[in-house]
C-alpha positions in Angstrom: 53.5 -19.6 3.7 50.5 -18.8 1.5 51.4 -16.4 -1.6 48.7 -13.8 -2.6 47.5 -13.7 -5.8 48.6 -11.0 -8.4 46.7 -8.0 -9.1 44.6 -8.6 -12.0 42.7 -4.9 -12.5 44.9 -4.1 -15.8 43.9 -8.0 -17.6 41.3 -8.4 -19.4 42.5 -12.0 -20.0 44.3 -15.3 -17.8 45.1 -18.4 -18.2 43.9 -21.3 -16.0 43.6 -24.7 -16.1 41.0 -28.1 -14.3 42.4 -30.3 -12.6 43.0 -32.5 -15.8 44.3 -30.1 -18.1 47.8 -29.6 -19.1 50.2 -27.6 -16.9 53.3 -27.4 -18.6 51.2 -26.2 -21.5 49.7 -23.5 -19.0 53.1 -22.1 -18.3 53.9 -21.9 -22.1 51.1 -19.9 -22.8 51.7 -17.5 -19.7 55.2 -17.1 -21.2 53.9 -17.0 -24.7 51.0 -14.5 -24.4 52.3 -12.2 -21.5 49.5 -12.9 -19.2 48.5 -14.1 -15.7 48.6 -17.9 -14.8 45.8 -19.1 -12.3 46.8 -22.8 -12.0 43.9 -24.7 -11.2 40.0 -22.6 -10.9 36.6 -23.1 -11.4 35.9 -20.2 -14.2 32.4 -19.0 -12.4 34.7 -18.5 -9.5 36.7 -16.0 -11.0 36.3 -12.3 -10.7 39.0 -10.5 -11.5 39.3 -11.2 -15.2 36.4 -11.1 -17.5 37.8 -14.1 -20.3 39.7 -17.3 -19.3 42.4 -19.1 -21.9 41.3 -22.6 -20.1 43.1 -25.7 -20.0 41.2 -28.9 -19.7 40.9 -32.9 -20.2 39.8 -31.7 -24.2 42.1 -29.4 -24.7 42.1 -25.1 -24.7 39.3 -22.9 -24.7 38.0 -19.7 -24.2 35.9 -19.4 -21.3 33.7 -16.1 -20.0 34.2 -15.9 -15.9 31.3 -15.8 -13.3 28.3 -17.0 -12.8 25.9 -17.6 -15.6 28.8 -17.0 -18.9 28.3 -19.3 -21.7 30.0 -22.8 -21.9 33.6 -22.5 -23.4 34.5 -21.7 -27.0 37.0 -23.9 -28.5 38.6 -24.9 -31.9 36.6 -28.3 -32.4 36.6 -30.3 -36.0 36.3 -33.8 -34.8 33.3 -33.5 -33.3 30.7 -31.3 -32.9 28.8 -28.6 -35.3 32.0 -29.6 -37.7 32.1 -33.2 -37.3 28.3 -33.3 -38.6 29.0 -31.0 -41.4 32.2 -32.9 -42.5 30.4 -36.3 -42.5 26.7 -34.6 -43.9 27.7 -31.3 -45.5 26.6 -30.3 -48.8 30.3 -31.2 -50.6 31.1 -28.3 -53.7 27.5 -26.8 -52.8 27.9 -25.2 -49.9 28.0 -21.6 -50.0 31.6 -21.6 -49.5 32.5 -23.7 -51.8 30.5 -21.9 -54.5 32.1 -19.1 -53.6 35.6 -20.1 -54.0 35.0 -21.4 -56.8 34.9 -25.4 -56.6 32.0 -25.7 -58.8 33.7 -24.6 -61.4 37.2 -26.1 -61.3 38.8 -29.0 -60.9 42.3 -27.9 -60.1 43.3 -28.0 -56.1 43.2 -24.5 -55.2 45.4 -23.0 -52.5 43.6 -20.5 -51.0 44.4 -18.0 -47.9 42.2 -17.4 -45.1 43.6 -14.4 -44.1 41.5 -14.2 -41.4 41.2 -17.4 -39.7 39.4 -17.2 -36.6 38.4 -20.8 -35.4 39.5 -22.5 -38.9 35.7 -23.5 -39.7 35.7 -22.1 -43.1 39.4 -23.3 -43.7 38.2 -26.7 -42.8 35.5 -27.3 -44.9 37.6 -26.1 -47.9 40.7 -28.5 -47.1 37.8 -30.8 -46.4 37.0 -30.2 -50.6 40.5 -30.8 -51.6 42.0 -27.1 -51.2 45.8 -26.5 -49.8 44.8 -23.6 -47.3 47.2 -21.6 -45.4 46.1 -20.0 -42.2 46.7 -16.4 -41.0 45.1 -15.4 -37.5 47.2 -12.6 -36.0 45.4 -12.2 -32.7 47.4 -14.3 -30.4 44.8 -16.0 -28.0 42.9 -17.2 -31.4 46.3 -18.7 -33.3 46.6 -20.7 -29.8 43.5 -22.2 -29.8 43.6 -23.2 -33.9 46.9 -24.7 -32.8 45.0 -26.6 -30.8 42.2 -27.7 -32.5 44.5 -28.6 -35.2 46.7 -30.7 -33.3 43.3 -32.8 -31.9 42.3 -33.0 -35.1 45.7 -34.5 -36.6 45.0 -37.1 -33.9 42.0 -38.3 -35.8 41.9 -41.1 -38.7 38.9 -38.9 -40.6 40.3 -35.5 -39.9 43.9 -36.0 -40.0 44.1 -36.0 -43.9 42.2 -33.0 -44.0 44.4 -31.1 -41.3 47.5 -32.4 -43.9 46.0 -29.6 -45.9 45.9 -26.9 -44.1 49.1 -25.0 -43.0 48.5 -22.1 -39.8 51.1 -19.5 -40.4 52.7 -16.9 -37.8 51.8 -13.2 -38.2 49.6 -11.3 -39.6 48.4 -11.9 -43.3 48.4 -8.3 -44.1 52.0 -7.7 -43.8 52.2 -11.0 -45.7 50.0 -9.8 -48.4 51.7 -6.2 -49.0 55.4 -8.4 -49.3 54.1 -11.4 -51.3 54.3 -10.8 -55.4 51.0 -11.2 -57.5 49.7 -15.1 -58.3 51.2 -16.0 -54.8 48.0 -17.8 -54.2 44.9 -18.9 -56.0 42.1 -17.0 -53.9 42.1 -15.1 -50.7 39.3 -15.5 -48.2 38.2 -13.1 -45.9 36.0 -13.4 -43.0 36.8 -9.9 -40.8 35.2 -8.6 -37.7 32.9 -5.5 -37.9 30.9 -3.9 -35.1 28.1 -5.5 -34.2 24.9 -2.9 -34.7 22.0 -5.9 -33.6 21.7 -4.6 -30.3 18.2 -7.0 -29.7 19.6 -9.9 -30.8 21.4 -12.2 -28.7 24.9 -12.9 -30.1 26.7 -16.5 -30.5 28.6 -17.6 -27.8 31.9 -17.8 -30.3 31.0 -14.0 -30.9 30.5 -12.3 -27.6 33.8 -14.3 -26.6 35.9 -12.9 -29.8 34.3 -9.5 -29.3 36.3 -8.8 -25.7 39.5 -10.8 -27.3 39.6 -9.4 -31.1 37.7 -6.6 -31.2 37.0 -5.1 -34.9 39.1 -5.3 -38.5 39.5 -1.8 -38.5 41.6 -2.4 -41.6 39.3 -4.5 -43.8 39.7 -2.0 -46.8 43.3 -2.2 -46.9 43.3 -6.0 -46.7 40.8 -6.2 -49.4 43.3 -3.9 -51.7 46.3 -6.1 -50.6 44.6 -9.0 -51.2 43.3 -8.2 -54.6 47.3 -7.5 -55.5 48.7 -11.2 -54.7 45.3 -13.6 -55.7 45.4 -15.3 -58.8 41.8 -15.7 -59.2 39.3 -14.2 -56.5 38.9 -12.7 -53.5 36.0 -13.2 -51.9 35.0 -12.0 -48.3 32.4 -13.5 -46.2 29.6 -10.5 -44.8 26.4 -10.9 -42.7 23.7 -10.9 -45.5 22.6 -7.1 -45.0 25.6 -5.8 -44.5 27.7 -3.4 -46.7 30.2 -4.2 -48.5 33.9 -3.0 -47.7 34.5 0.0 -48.8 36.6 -0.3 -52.0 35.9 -1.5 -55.6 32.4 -3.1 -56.3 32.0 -7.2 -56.3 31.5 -8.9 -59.0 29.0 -10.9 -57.8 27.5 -12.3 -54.9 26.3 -15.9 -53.0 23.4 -15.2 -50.8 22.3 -17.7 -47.5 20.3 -16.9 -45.0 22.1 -14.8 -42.6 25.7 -14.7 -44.7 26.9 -13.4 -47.9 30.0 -13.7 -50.2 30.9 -10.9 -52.3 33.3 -12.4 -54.9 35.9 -9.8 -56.6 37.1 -11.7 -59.6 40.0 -11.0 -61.2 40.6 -14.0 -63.9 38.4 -17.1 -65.0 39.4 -20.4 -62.7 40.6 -23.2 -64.6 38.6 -25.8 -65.9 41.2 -28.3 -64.8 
């Protein structure tokens, strides 16, 4: 006897799997996440939700249904966009690494990305020798860094680097307001704000996040808690014309081409 599907109309989100990917791990993240399991679909095929949490022979993604989405989104340091940088980047000189600091110290930081998203930030700076905790409180995106971490311990390059970097449960900013100050080195903040480029066509990673995360409508009051519990800096990554949160001024600023990181220091870094 055939059984109908579900009614979908009030998800904006399911999970589903090819024909290779795991289904045990399908039915943990339906139990997990409170959300409809497809089994196996083709994601063009699907109508009734707009965003797929998609199982296959690499892993989990996020996938935009119908005809004509982009290719999936997935937490990827092995390979890739990541891979390249971690075998060709620009070591202590990229703009991140400015930013935190790592020109100017040789100490092993431990910073907190309190906003984690897919870990690429997080990654270059274990990559440099920081101990970095993870915080991403949205529960779709801490799946998939769980993933893309647990590839990447996998690997004899990565694995190493993945030894450095811890994903934590919750959010950061209840974390923040309960930690005392000095609990970490520097906190690093990369958080969500509308989008106000209506002509320009977004990334993939973006328009994907955009129906799952939606806006840090609380940037200010993580910046406050943030500047309460790091020993050193806070610095918060912003697209390079943007404002600054609202809150006290930066102390300076690192400038690329598209990005900017205002830095709010609060003592020198050690030499050593």
């Amino acid at each position: 006897m055939a059984t109908s599907r579900p009614d979908l109309s009030s998800f904006s989100l399911a999970i589903a799997r090819s024909p290779l990917g795991d289904h045990t791990r399908g039915g943990e993240l339906c139990e997990r996440l409170g959300v409809p399991y497809l089994g196996v679909v083709r994601p063009r095929d699907v109508a009734d939700v707009p965003v797929l949490l998609f199982l296959d022979e690499q892993g989990l993604c996020l996938q935009l249904t119908g005809k004509g989405a982009p290719g999936p989104v997935r937490v990827e340091f092995v390979s890739g966009k990541m891979g390249y940088r971690r075998e060709h980047g620009g070591g202590a000189g990229q703009l991140v690494a400015r930013a935190v600091g790592l020109q100017k110290t040789k100490a092993r930081l431990h910073v907190l990305d309190a906003t984690a998203g897919l870990g690429q930030d997080a990654f270059v700076l274990a990559s440099l020798g920081c101990e970095v905790t993870l915080f991403e409180r949205n529960p779709v995106i801490h799946a998939l860094l769980e993933d893309g971490l647990a590839r990447a311990a996998l690997n004899v390059e990565c694995a190493p680097i993945v030894a450095r970097m811890t994903l934590a449960a919750g959010s950061s900013i209840d974390w923040l307001r309960q930690a005392d100050g000095g609990s970490v080195d520097v906190v690093y903040l990369d958080p969500m704000f509308p989008h106000r480029d209506k002509s320009a066509r977004v990334k993939k990673e973006m328009e994907v996040f955009r129906q799952i995360v939606g806006d840090d409508e609380d940037a200010s009051e993580l910046l406050e808690a943030a500047m309460k519990v790091a020993t050193y800096r806070v610095v918060v990554k912003r697209p390079r014309k943007a404002p600054a949160i609202d809150g006290p001024e930066p102390s300076t600023r690192v400038e690329g081409k598209s990005s900017r990181y205002d830095i709010y220091a609060i003592k020198a870094l050690p030499a050593a």
